[in-house]
């Protein structure tokens, strides 16, 4: 269901004009002084936060370069050298728009929109208090989501990130904060969201944040801080508690990455995309007829199909092919996650990477290369054309189960058998044997289990935007031994400097224009 999309149009709005000697208002402009009057205004304000999902700086396009391609799962061979350099840890221009500034700006723009809702909506009278609460709950959730992104990408021990909780005004110079303060703010917002969001929405509101989404996101925040016990309590609501009735794994792994069977039982939080707005719908921040499609597929598609700005490191294919399923074949997740040269041999009937527009794989520019299949549209047309209707399952229940397992294994009193059972549940959906069959040591001690879990998360969740957060949480970028391990899988990590590249540089324009912000360490 994508009815939510009919409401999602950018409201830019909401900055009042300066008070001049003559107060003249354009009746065609929407300003603070004549907005935020009624329930409809409140609903539009919340929908304006969701609208940020369709901006190129966030989940529509550029954020995936940071979450997927900068990790050891992917890289960029783009002829646009500066774009590719930003996945190689070569940052010559901290203001580089597509690699850094756009996503940073859009995260704060989303926070600005949420701040307006949380500032103005409490004073609006509603006939139904529950409706009002749910609007506020969504604003809390979405603000926390963007603070999560800021913490994952730019967070450091320096006073580098602003925490803004009121509608911004021109000339503001908010104080910088260390990442610990950003995590605390996200947790606080999610505590409010958990308290007032519903466990489910009706069909006309599918896609909005739920109580389960707030619990899962708060668990992610807490896990990044190694608050394993508190994170486990959040996840228990979805796995063993009241929320368990709403979630499960879908039978077909592929159903998580096509525009069929969307908003299914595995989806904990899902971004709604659509191809109803085709050219000349624009991708600009203030286009009147915005593109509501997912751009990602166009940028990551193989040569001749898209721009091929993103590729996959071959070690992922090797890991998938190192183990057979219960029927003696290869893990079905391999076929649905990537395109690679041996695909036709491993999975008969897959000798063409897309249904239309490509010949067999033996072309020179394909040999030995691996390309992203998740969130592509090869199953029904050859070109994404910036208008992919495939929803992004930002938090899947499989992710929740694997997080649950990780929390258990990190607790001294945790039952390792319970953690193993969560991983086995995810593997069983792909017809893979239990861990004890091929990895018995991982079922016998916590250290071996957690090491194996690093691979299990990639096999299930590769190229879905989780890996960079995982690497930070596991501490693999905090010492040279960990970086050397990553470099064996991804040569880009040979450029990685410990104590510097675990976070992005704050755009220079932000630091230069705000004396209360510090640049991140060693930049």
Short mmCIF file of C-alpha atoms in Angstrom, two decimals:
data_model
loop_
_atom_site.label_atom_id
_atom_site.label_comp_id
_atom_site.label_asym_id
_atom_site.label_seq_id
_atom_site.Cartn_x
_atom_site.Cartn_y
_atom_site.Cartn_z
CA UNK A 1 0.00 0.00 0.00
CA UNK A 2 1.42 3.36 -0.98
CA UNK A 3 -1.44 5.69 -0.13
CA UNK A 4 0.94 7.58 2.10
CA UNK A 5 2.58 8.94 -1.03
CA UNK A 6 -0.39 11.06 -2.03
CA UNK A 7 0.35 13.23 0.97
CA UNK A 8 4.08 13.54 0.48
CA UNK A 9 4.81 16.85 -1.19
CA UNK A 10 7.55 19.15 -0.05
CA UNK A 11 6.36 21.96 2.13
CA UNK A 12 9.70 23.90 2.15
CA UNK A 13 7.50 26.49 3.83
CA UNK A 14 7.60 27.41 7.34
CA UNK A 15 10.25 30.09 7.63
CA UNK A 16 8.61 33.39 8.43
CA UNK A 17 9.85 36.43 6.57
CA UNK A 18 11.85 39.08 8.35
CA UNK A 19 9.86 41.92 9.87
CA UNK A 20 10.43 44.96 7.66
CA UNK A 21 9.20 48.50 8.10
CA UNK A 22 6.27 47.67 5.85
CA UNK A 23 4.73 44.31 6.60
CA UNK A 24 3.54 43.00 3.24
CA UNK A 25 2.64 39.33 2.87
CA UNK A 26 2.35 37.50 -0.41
CA UNK A 27 -0.99 35.65 -0.17
CA UNK A 28 0.51 32.80 -2.22
CA UNK A 29 3.24 32.10 0.34
CA UNK A 30 2.80 29.79 3.31
CA UNK A 31 4.46 31.23 6.41
CA UNK A 32 4.65 30.33 10.05
CA UNK A 33 2.32 33.18 10.95
CA UNK A 34 -0.56 31.68 8.97
CA UNK A 35 0.33 28.00 9.19
CA UNK A 36 0.11 25.57 12.13
CA UNK A 37 -3.53 26.46 12.72
CA UNK A 38 -5.38 23.16 12.54
CA UNK A 39 -5.17 19.37 12.28
CA UNK A 40 -4.62 19.47 8.53
CA UNK A 41 -1.58 21.70 9.01
CA UNK A 42 -0.20 19.29 11.59
CA UNK A 43 -0.64 16.33 9.23
CA UNK A 44 1.05 18.24 6.40
CA UNK A 45 3.93 19.11 8.69
CA UNK A 46 4.53 15.46 9.58
CA UNK A 47 4.27 14.41 5.94
CA UNK A 48 6.91 17.02 5.11
CA UNK A 49 9.34 15.07 7.32
CA UNK A 50 8.59 11.86 5.42
CA UNK A 51 9.18 13.85 2.24
CA UNK A 52 12.89 13.94 3.06
CA UNK A 53 13.08 10.26 2.09
CA UNK A 54 12.69 11.41 -1.54
CA UNK A 55 15.61 13.84 -1.50
CA UNK A 56 18.82 12.77 -3.26
CA UNK A 57 20.91 13.51 -0.18
CA UNK A 58 19.16 10.85 1.91
CA UNK A 59 17.72 7.45 1.11
CA UNK A 60 16.80 8.13 -2.49
CA UNK A 61 20.42 8.24 -3.61
CA UNK A 62 23.59 9.45 -1.90
CA UNK A 63 23.36 7.97 1.58
CA UNK A 64 23.93 4.51 0.12
CA UNK A 65 27.40 5.59 -1.03
CA UNK A 66 28.25 6.19 2.61
CA UNK A 67 26.58 3.17 4.19
CA UNK A 68 27.28 0.50 1.54
CA UNK A 69 30.13 1.57 -0.73
CA UNK A 70 32.39 2.97 2.00
CA UNK A 71 32.12 -0.32 3.89
CA UNK A 72 34.03 -3.48 3.00
CA UNK A 73 31.00 -4.74 1.05
CA UNK A 74 31.25 -2.26 -1.81
CA UNK A 75 33.32 0.31 -3.66
CA UNK A 76 33.02 2.79 -6.49
CA UNK A 77 34.82 2.64 -9.83
CA UNK A 78 32.98 5.70 -11.09
CA UNK A 79 34.80 7.76 -13.75
CA UNK A 80 33.79 10.70 -11.59
CA UNK A 81 37.04 10.55 -9.66
CA UNK A 82 36.04 12.66 -6.68
CA UNK A 83 32.89 10.59 -6.17
CA UNK A 84 34.89 7.36 -6.22
CA UNK A 85 37.56 8.84 -3.94
CA UNK A 86 34.99 9.33 -1.21
CA UNK A 87 34.58 5.54 -0.97
CA UNK A 88 38.41 5.20 -0.88
CA UNK A 89 38.84 7.46 2.17
CA UNK A 90 40.41 10.17 0.03
CA UNK A 91 38.72 13.38 1.12
CA UNK A 92 40.29 16.37 -0.59
CA UNK A 93 37.28 18.67 -0.39
CA UNK A 94 35.23 18.40 2.78
CA UNK A 95 32.45 20.38 1.09
CA UNK A 96 32.10 17.86 -1.74
CA UNK A 97 28.34 18.05 -2.20
CA UNK A 98 27.43 14.58 -3.43
CA UNK A 99 29.88 12.78 -1.15
CA UNK A 100 29.37 14.70 2.07
CA UNK A 101 27.58 18.04 2.17
CA UNK A 102 24.26 17.03 0.64
CA UNK A 103 23.58 14.19 3.04
CA UNK A 104 24.74 16.23 6.03
CA UNK A 105 22.49 19.13 5.03
CA UNK A 106 19.47 16.91 4.36
CA UNK A 107 19.77 15.19 7.74
CA UNK A 108 19.52 18.55 9.44
CA UNK A 109 16.73 19.68 7.12
CA UNK A 110 14.72 16.63 8.17
CA UNK A 111 15.45 17.48 11.81
CA UNK A 112 14.33 21.06 11.16
CA UNK A 113 11.00 19.81 9.82
CA UNK A 114 10.55 17.50 12.80
CA UNK A 115 11.38 20.35 15.18
CA UNK A 116 8.60 22.45 13.71
CA UNK A 117 6.06 19.71 14.31
CA UNK A 118 7.23 19.17 17.87
CA UNK A 119 7.21 22.93 18.55
CA UNK A 120 3.90 23.98 17.00
CA UNK A 121 1.61 20.93 17.04
CA UNK A 122 1.26 20.72 20.86
CA UNK A 123 -0.59 24.06 20.76
CA UNK A 124 -3.07 22.96 18.07
CA UNK A 125 -6.45 21.75 19.34
CA UNK A 126 -7.46 18.27 18.19
CA UNK A 127 -10.78 16.54 18.55
CA UNK A 128 -8.94 13.25 19.04
CA UNK A 129 -5.94 13.38 21.40
CA UNK A 130 -4.71 10.00 20.14
CA UNK A 131 -4.43 11.39 16.60
CA UNK A 132 -2.37 14.29 17.90
CA UNK A 133 -0.12 11.99 19.92
CA UNK A 134 0.52 9.77 16.93
CA UNK A 135 1.58 12.73 14.82
CA UNK A 136 4.01 13.79 17.51
CA UNK A 137 5.25 10.21 17.88
CA UNK A 138 6.15 10.08 14.20
CA UNK A 139 8.05 13.35 14.47
CA UNK A 140 10.02 12.00 17.43
CA UNK A 141 10.83 8.80 15.53
CA UNK A 142 11.93 10.58 12.35
CA UNK A 143 14.06 13.10 14.24
CA UNK A 144 15.77 10.22 16.03
CA UNK A 145 16.37 8.44 12.72
CA UNK A 146 18.28 11.41 11.32
CA UNK A 147 20.24 11.88 14.53
CA UNK A 148 21.13 8.19 14.22
CA UNK A 149 22.45 8.84 10.71
CA UNK A 150 24.46 11.84 11.87
CA UNK A 151 25.97 9.82 14.71
CA UNK A 152 26.88 6.88 12.48
CA UNK A 153 28.45 8.99 9.74
CA UNK A 154 29.91 12.07 11.46
CA UNK A 155 29.82 11.26 15.17
CA UNK A 156 33.08 11.51 17.11
CA UNK A 157 34.36 12.40 20.56
CA UNK A 158 34.80 16.02 19.44
CA UNK A 159 32.11 18.70 19.78
CA UNK A 160 31.32 18.21 16.10
CA UNK A 161 27.57 17.77 15.79
CA UNK A 162 24.83 20.23 16.61
CA UNK A 163 21.79 19.06 18.54
CA UNK A 164 18.93 21.31 17.48
CA UNK A 165 15.57 20.87 19.20
CA UNK A 166 13.74 24.07 18.24
CA UNK A 167 12.89 25.54 14.83
CA UNK A 168 16.05 27.10 13.47
CA UNK A 169 16.42 30.80 12.71
CA UNK A 170 18.87 32.58 10.40
CA UNK A 171 22.05 33.37 12.24
CA UNK A 172 21.80 30.51 14.74
CA UNK A 173 25.14 29.03 15.81
CA UNK A 174 24.20 25.90 17.74
CA UNK A 175 26.76 24.31 20.02
CA UNK A 176 28.62 21.23 18.96
CA UNK A 177 28.32 17.98 20.88
CA UNK A 178 30.20 14.68 21.11
CA UNK A 179 28.51 11.61 19.67
CA UNK A 180 27.51 10.41 23.15
CA UNK A 181 25.16 13.39 23.46
CA UNK A 182 23.66 12.67 20.04
CA UNK A 183 22.94 9.08 21.07
CA UNK A 184 21.31 10.32 24.27
CA UNK A 185 19.05 12.65 22.27
CA UNK A 186 18.04 9.90 19.86
CA UNK A 187 17.22 7.60 22.76
CA UNK A 188 15.14 10.31 24.41
CA UNK A 189 13.17 10.92 21.22
CA UNK A 190 12.56 7.21 20.78
CA UNK A 191 11.38 6.86 24.37
CA UNK A 192 8.67 9.38 23.50
CA UNK A 193 7.93 7.61 20.22
CA UNK A 194 7.60 4.19 21.87
CA UNK A 195 5.10 5.59 24.37
CA UNK A 196 2.64 7.01 21.84
CA UNK A 197 3.05 5.26 18.49
CA UNK A 198 0.61 2.44 17.60
CA UNK A 199 1.83 -1.10 16.99
CA UNK A 200 0.11 -1.00 13.58
CA UNK A 201 -1.64 1.43 11.25
CA UNK A 202 -4.70 0.97 9.08
CA UNK A 203 -4.26 0.34 5.35
CA UNK A 204 -4.51 4.02 4.43
CA UNK A 205 -1.52 4.83 6.65
CA UNK A 206 0.78 1.90 5.91
CA UNK A 207 4.39 3.04 5.91
CA UNK A 208 4.20 5.29 8.92
CA UNK A 209 6.43 4.69 11.93
CA UNK A 210 5.14 2.18 14.47
CA UNK A 211 5.95 1.25 18.04
CA UNK A 212 7.98 -1.71 16.77
CA UNK A 213 10.03 0.54 14.50
CA UNK A 214 10.79 2.83 17.45
CA UNK A 215 11.86 -0.10 19.63
CA UNK A 216 14.09 -1.47 16.86
CA UNK A 217 15.72 1.88 16.13
CA UNK A 218 16.35 2.51 19.82
CA UNK A 219 17.97 -0.91 20.03
CA UNK A 220 20.27 0.10 17.17
CA UNK A 221 21.22 3.29 19.01
CA UNK A 222 21.94 1.37 22.19
CA UNK A 223 23.93 -1.36 20.46
CA UNK A 224 26.24 1.25 18.94
CA UNK A 225 27.02 2.26 22.52
CA UNK A 226 27.38 -1.37 23.63
CA UNK A 227 24.36 -1.09 25.90
CA UNK A 228 23.58 -4.72 25.23
CA UNK A 229 21.15 -5.30 28.09
CA UNK A 230 19.03 -2.24 27.31
CA UNK A 231 19.03 -3.01 23.59
CA UNK A 232 17.96 -6.57 24.33
CA UNK A 233 14.98 -5.29 26.31
CA UNK A 234 13.87 -3.24 23.30
CA UNK A 235 14.24 -6.18 20.93
CA UNK A 236 12.37 -8.53 23.26
CA UNK A 237 9.19 -6.57 22.54
CA UNK A 238 9.48 -7.60 18.88
CA UNK A 239 10.80 -11.13 19.38
CA UNK A 240 9.16 -12.51 22.52
CA UNK A 241 6.80 -9.79 23.67
CA UNK A 242 3.62 -8.11 22.54
CA UNK A 243 5.08 -7.11 19.19
CA UNK A 244 5.95 -10.65 18.15
CA UNK A 245 2.40 -11.10 16.81
CA UNK A 246 3.07 -8.49 14.12
CA UNK A 247 6.38 -9.76 12.72
CA UNK A 248 7.92 -12.82 11.12
CA UNK A 249 10.19 -13.79 8.24
CA UNK A 250 8.53 -14.01 4.83
CA UNK A 251 8.91 -17.38 3.12
CA UNK A 252 10.55 -15.93 0.00
CA UNK A 253 13.73 -13.93 0.66
CA UNK A 254 13.28 -12.05 -2.64
CA UNK A 255 10.03 -10.51 -1.42
CA UNK A 256 12.11 -8.07 0.57
CA UNK A 257 13.56 -6.39 -2.53
CA UNK A 258 10.87 -6.11 -5.20
CA UNK A 259 7.78 -3.95 -5.56
CA UNK A 260 5.60 -7.02 -5.01
CA UNK A 261 4.48 -8.05 -1.52
CA UNK A 262 5.61 -4.80 0.04
CA UNK A 263 4.90 -3.82 3.64
CA UNK A 264 4.85 -7.49 4.50
CA UNK A 265 5.20 -9.19 7.85
CA UNK A 266 9.01 -8.92 7.77
CA UNK A 267 8.97 -5.14 7.40
CA UNK A 268 9.58 -3.26 10.65
CA UNK A 269 10.04 0.10 8.95
CA UNK A 270 9.73 0.64 5.21
CA UNK A 271 10.21 3.70 3.02
CA UNK A 272 7.49 3.96 0.39
CA UNK A 273 8.61 4.64 -3.20
CA UNK A 274 6.62 4.96 -6.40
CA UNK A 275 7.16 5.46 -10.14
CA UNK A 276 3.92 7.39 -10.65
CA UNK A 277 5.86 10.63 -11.12
CA UNK A 278 7.91 10.06 -14.26
CA UNK A 279 9.87 12.61 -16.28
CA UNK A 280 9.82 15.57 -16.17
CA UNK A 281 9.42 15.07 -12.42
CA UNK A 282 12.49 16.60 -10.82
CA UNK A 283 15.04 15.52 -8.26
CA UNK A 284 15.78 19.00 -6.92
CA UNK A 285 15.10 20.03 -3.36
CA UNK A 286 12.29 22.38 -4.33
CA UNK A 287 10.77 20.78 -7.44
CA UNK A 288 7.01 21.19 -7.47
CA UNK A 289 6.46 17.77 -9.05
CA UNK A 290 9.01 15.68 -7.15
CA UNK A 291 10.34 12.31 -8.17
CA UNK A 292 8.95 9.76 -5.71
CA UNK A 293 11.08 6.90 -7.03
CA UNK A 294 14.20 5.27 -5.62
CA UNK A 295 17.30 6.43 -7.52
CA UNK A 296 19.66 3.86 -6.03
CA UNK A 297 19.19 1.18 -8.69
CA UNK A 298 20.10 3.53 -11.51
CA UNK A 299 23.40 4.44 -9.85
CA UNK A 300 24.39 0.89 -8.89
CA UNK A 301 23.19 -0.96 -12.00
CA UNK A 302 25.71 -2.80 -14.25
CA UNK A 303 27.27 -1.23 -17.38
CA UNK A 304 24.83 -0.56 -20.16
CA UNK A 305 21.93 -0.49 -17.72
CA UNK A 306 22.83 2.29 -15.30
CA UNK A 307 25.75 4.38 -14.15
CA UNK A 308 27.68 1.60 -12.34
CA UNK A 309 28.86 4.01 -9.67
CA UNK A 310 28.69 1.21 -7.11
CA UNK A 311 30.04 -2.35 -7.23
CA UNK A 312 30.34 -5.25 -4.82
CA UNK A 313 33.51 -6.74 -3.41
CA UNK A 314 33.92 -10.37 -4.61
CA UNK A 315 34.53 -11.75 -1.13
CA UNK A 316 30.78 -11.69 -0.57
CA UNK A 317 30.25 -14.11 -3.47
CA UNK A 318 33.06 -16.31 -2.12
CA UNK A 319 31.44 -16.43 1.33
CA UNK A 320 28.09 -17.40 -0.13
CA UNK A 321 29.67 -20.13 -2.28
CA UNK A 322 31.68 -21.60 0.61
CA UNK A 323 28.65 -23.46 1.94
CA UNK A 324 25.86 -25.46 0.30
CA UNK A 325 22.22 -25.53 1.31
CA UNK A 326 20.27 -28.55 2.50
CA UNK A 327 19.57 -29.57 -1.10
CA UNK A 328 23.20 -29.40 -2.17
CA UNK A 329 22.81 -26.09 -4.01
CA UNK A 330 23.95 -22.57 -3.34
CA UNK A 331 22.35 -20.17 -0.88
CA UNK A 332 19.35 -18.56 -2.61
CA UNK A 333 20.32 -15.24 -1.01
CA UNK A 334 23.34 -15.12 -3.31
CA UNK A 335 21.14 -15.08 -6.40
CA UNK A 336 18.88 -12.36 -5.06
CA UNK A 337 21.63 -10.13 -3.65
CA UNK A 338 24.15 -9.71 -6.47
CA UNK A 339 24.94 -10.34 -10.14
CA UNK A 340 28.24 -12.12 -10.84
CA UNK A 341 29.98 -13.99 -13.62
CA UNK A 342 29.26 -17.59 -12.53
CA UNK A 343 25.59 -16.90 -11.90
CA UNK A 344 24.33 -18.97 -14.84
CA UNK A 345 26.29 -22.02 -13.65
CA UNK A 346 25.31 -21.67 -9.98
CA UNK A 347 21.65 -20.92 -10.70
CA UNK A 348 20.46 -22.27 -14.08
CA UNK A 349 18.39 -19.80 -16.05
CA UNK A 350 20.33 -16.76 -14.89
CA UNK A 351 22.57 -16.25 -17.94
CA UNK A 352 21.32 -12.70 -18.45
CA UNK A 353 21.71 -10.13 -15.73
CA UNK A 354 18.64 -8.19 -16.84
CA UNK A 355 15.70 -9.39 -18.82
CA UNK A 356 16.17 -6.77 -21.53
CA UNK A 357 19.05 -4.81 -22.96
CA UNK A 358 21.98 -7.10 -22.13
CA UNK A 359 23.58 -10.07 -23.81
CA UNK A 360 25.22 -12.92 -21.91
CA UNK A 361 27.86 -12.25 -19.31
CA UNK A 362 30.91 -12.92 -21.50
CA UNK A 363 31.44 -9.27 -22.36
CA UNK A 364 34.83 -7.96 -21.32
CA UNK A 365 33.50 -5.23 -19.06
CA UNK A 366 31.59 -7.75 -16.95
CA UNK A 367 34.14 -10.48 -16.33
CA UNK A 368 35.28 -10.81 -12.74
CA UNK A 369 32.98 -8.03 -11.52
CA UNK A 370 30.08 -8.20 -9.06
CA UNK A 371 27.07 -5.89 -9.18
CA UNK A 372 24.21 -5.06 -6.82
CA UNK A 373 20.90 -6.79 -7.42
CA UNK A 374 19.02 -5.83 -4.24
CA UNK A 375 16.53 -3.04 -4.87
CA UNK A 376 17.05 -3.32 -8.61
CA UNK A 377 14.24 -3.74 -11.11
CA UNK A 378 15.64 -6.48 -13.34
CA UNK A 379 12.63 -8.66 -12.64
CA UNK A 380 10.24 -6.48 -14.62
CA UNK A 381 12.16 -3.90 -16.68
CA UNK A 382 15.70 -3.06 -17.68
CA UNK A 383 16.09 0.57 -16.70
CA UNK A 384 15.47 2.09 -13.29
CA UNK A 385 15.45 5.56 -14.87
CA UNK A 386 15.41 7.23 -11.46
CA UNK A 387 11.83 6.08 -10.88
CA UNK A 388 12.13 2.69 -9.22
CA UNK A 389 8.96 1.85 -7.26
CA UNK A 390 10.75 -0.60 -4.97
CA UNK A 391 10.28 0.22 -1.30
CA UNK A 392 13.34 0.22 0.95
CA UNK A 393 12.88 -2.07 3.93
CA UNK A 394 14.98 0.06 6.23
CA UNK A 395 14.55 -2.30 9.19
CA UNK A 396 13.72 -5.94 8.51
CA UNK A 397 12.73 -8.56 11.05
CA UNK A 398 15.74 -10.66 10.00
CA UNK A 399 17.90 -7.75 11.15
CA UNK A 400 16.01 -7.69 14.46
CA UNK A 401 16.65 -11.41 15.03
CA UNK A 402 20.36 -11.05 14.30
CA UNK A 403 20.61 -7.99 16.57
CA UNK A 404 18.84 -9.98 19.28
CA UNK A 405 21.41 -12.75 18.90
CA UNK A 406 24.28 -10.27 19.10
CA UNK A 407 22.95 -8.73 22.30
CA UNK A 408 22.54 -12.12 23.97
CA UNK A 409 26.06 -13.20 23.06
CA UNK A 410 27.54 -9.98 24.45
CA UNK A 411 25.94 -10.44 27.87
CA UNK A 412 27.78 -12.51 30.49
CA UNK A 413 24.49 -14.10 31.56
CA UNK A 414 23.24 -14.58 28.01
CA UNK A 415 22.26 -18.04 26.85
CA UNK A 416 24.34 -18.80 23.76
CA UNK A 417 21.84 -21.46 22.69
CA UNK A 418 19.21 -18.74 22.38
CA UNK A 419 21.52 -16.62 20.25
CA UNK A 420 22.32 -19.56 17.99
CA UNK A 421 18.60 -20.28 17.60
CA UNK A 422 18.01 -16.74 16.26
CA UNK A 423 20.72 -17.16 13.62
CA UNK A 424 19.46 -20.62 12.70
CA UNK A 425 15.98 -19.19 12.22
CA UNK A 426 17.33 -16.72 9.66
CA UNK A 427 19.42 -19.38 7.94
CA UNK A 428 16.48 -21.80 7.78
CA UNK A 429 14.49 -19.37 5.64
CA UNK A 430 17.26 -19.67 3.05
CA UNK A 431 17.28 -23.49 3.39
CA UNK A 432 20.72 -23.39 4.99
CA UNK A 433 21.80 -25.92 7.63
CA UNK A 434 22.03 -24.99 11.29
CA UNK A 435 25.25 -23.36 12.42
CA UNK A 436 26.41 -26.48 14.25
CA UNK A 437 26.70 -28.40 10.97
CA UNK A 438 29.49 -26.37 9.39
CA UNK A 439 30.48 -23.98 12.19
CA UNK A 440 30.27 -26.03 15.42
CA UNK A 441 32.75 -23.77 17.24
CA UNK A 442 30.34 -20.86 16.79
CA UNK A 443 27.75 -22.74 18.85
CA UNK A 444 30.14 -23.46 21.70
CA UNK A 445 31.66 -20.14 22.78
CA UNK A 446 30.59 -16.54 22.56
CA UNK A 447 33.72 -15.19 20.92
CA UNK A 448 33.53 -17.62 18.02
CA UNK A 449 29.79 -17.00 17.70
CA UNK A 450 30.24 -13.23 17.47
CA UNK A 451 32.97 -13.64 14.88
CA UNK A 452 30.71 -15.84 12.78
CA UNK A 453 27.81 -13.44 13.27
CA UNK A 454 29.78 -10.78 11.42
CA UNK A 455 29.59 -12.96 8.31
CA UNK A 456 26.00 -14.05 8.92
CA UNK A 457 24.85 -10.43 9.02
CA UNK A 458 26.52 -9.73 5.70
CA UNK A 459 25.06 -12.81 4.02
CA UNK A 460 21.57 -11.82 5.08
CA UNK A 461 21.79 -8.01 5.02
CA UNK A 462 24.57 -7.14 2.57
CA UNK A 463 24.09 -3.92 0.60
CA UNK A 464 21.10 -2.82 2.71
CA UNK A 465 22.89 0.03 4.48
CA UNK A 466 23.84 -1.75 7.72
CA UNK A 467 27.50 -2.63 7.26
CA UNK A 468 29.11 0.72 8.12
CA UNK A 469 27.27 0.86 11.45
CA UNK A 470 28.25 -2.77 12.06
CA UNK A 471 31.94 -2.05 11.46
CA UNK A 472 31.85 0.89 13.86
CA UNK A 473 30.02 -1.13 16.52
CA UNK A 474 32.44 -4.06 16.27
CA UNK A 475 35.46 -1.79 16.66
CA UNK A 476 37.10 -3.05 13.47
CA UNK A 477 38.10 0.49 12.51
CA UNK A 478 39.56 1.39 15.91
CA UNK A 479 42.91 -0.36 15.56
CA UNK A 480 45.30 -1.29 12.79
CA UNK A 481 44.71 -5.04 13.13
CA UNK A 482 41.01 -4.55 12.45
CA UNK A 483 41.69 -2.26 9.51
CA UNK A 484 44.16 -4.78 8.08
CA UNK A 485 41.45 -7.43 8.27
CA UNK A 486 39.07 -5.16 6.37
CA UNK A 487 41.74 -4.36 3.78
CA UNK A 488 42.03 -8.06 2.95
CA UNK A 489 38.42 -7.90 1.80
CA UNK A 490 38.44 -4.34 0.50
CA UNK A 491 41.72 -2.75 -0.71
CA UNK A 492 40.24 0.72 -0.17
CA UNK A 493 40.96 0.23 3.53
CA UNK A 494 44.67 0.48 2.73
CA UNK A 495 43.96 4.24 2.69
CA UNK A 496 42.17 4.14 6.04
CA UNK A 497 43.78 6.12 8.87
CA UNK A 498 42.92 4.92 12.38
CA UNK A 499 41.56 7.74 14.52
CA UNK A 500 40.40 9.68 11.49
CA UNK A 501 38.37 7.81 8.93
CA UNK A 502 35.94 6.11 11.30
CA UNK A 503 33.85 9.25 10.79
CA UNK A 504 33.41 11.72 7.94
CA UNK A 505 34.75 15.26 8.08
CA UNK A 506 32.22 17.93 8.98
CA UNK A 507 31.71 20.08 5.86
CA UNK A 508 34.18 22.97 6.03
CA UNK A 509 31.45 25.52 5.46
CA UNK A 510 29.71 24.39 8.65
CA UNK A 511 32.82 24.63 10.81
CA UNK A 512 33.96 27.92 9.29
CA UNK A 513 30.57 29.57 9.81
CA UNK A 514 29.91 28.32 13.33
CA UNK A 515 32.54 28.97 15.98
CA UNK A 516 30.71 26.55 18.28
CA UNK A 517 31.51 23.53 16.08
CA UNK A 518 34.76 21.59 16.00
CA UNK A 519 36.08 19.65 13.06
CA UNK A 520 36.29 15.90 13.57
CA UNK A 521 39.63 14.54 14.87
CA UNK A 522 42.67 14.56 12.59
CA UNK A 523 40.93 16.37 9.74
#
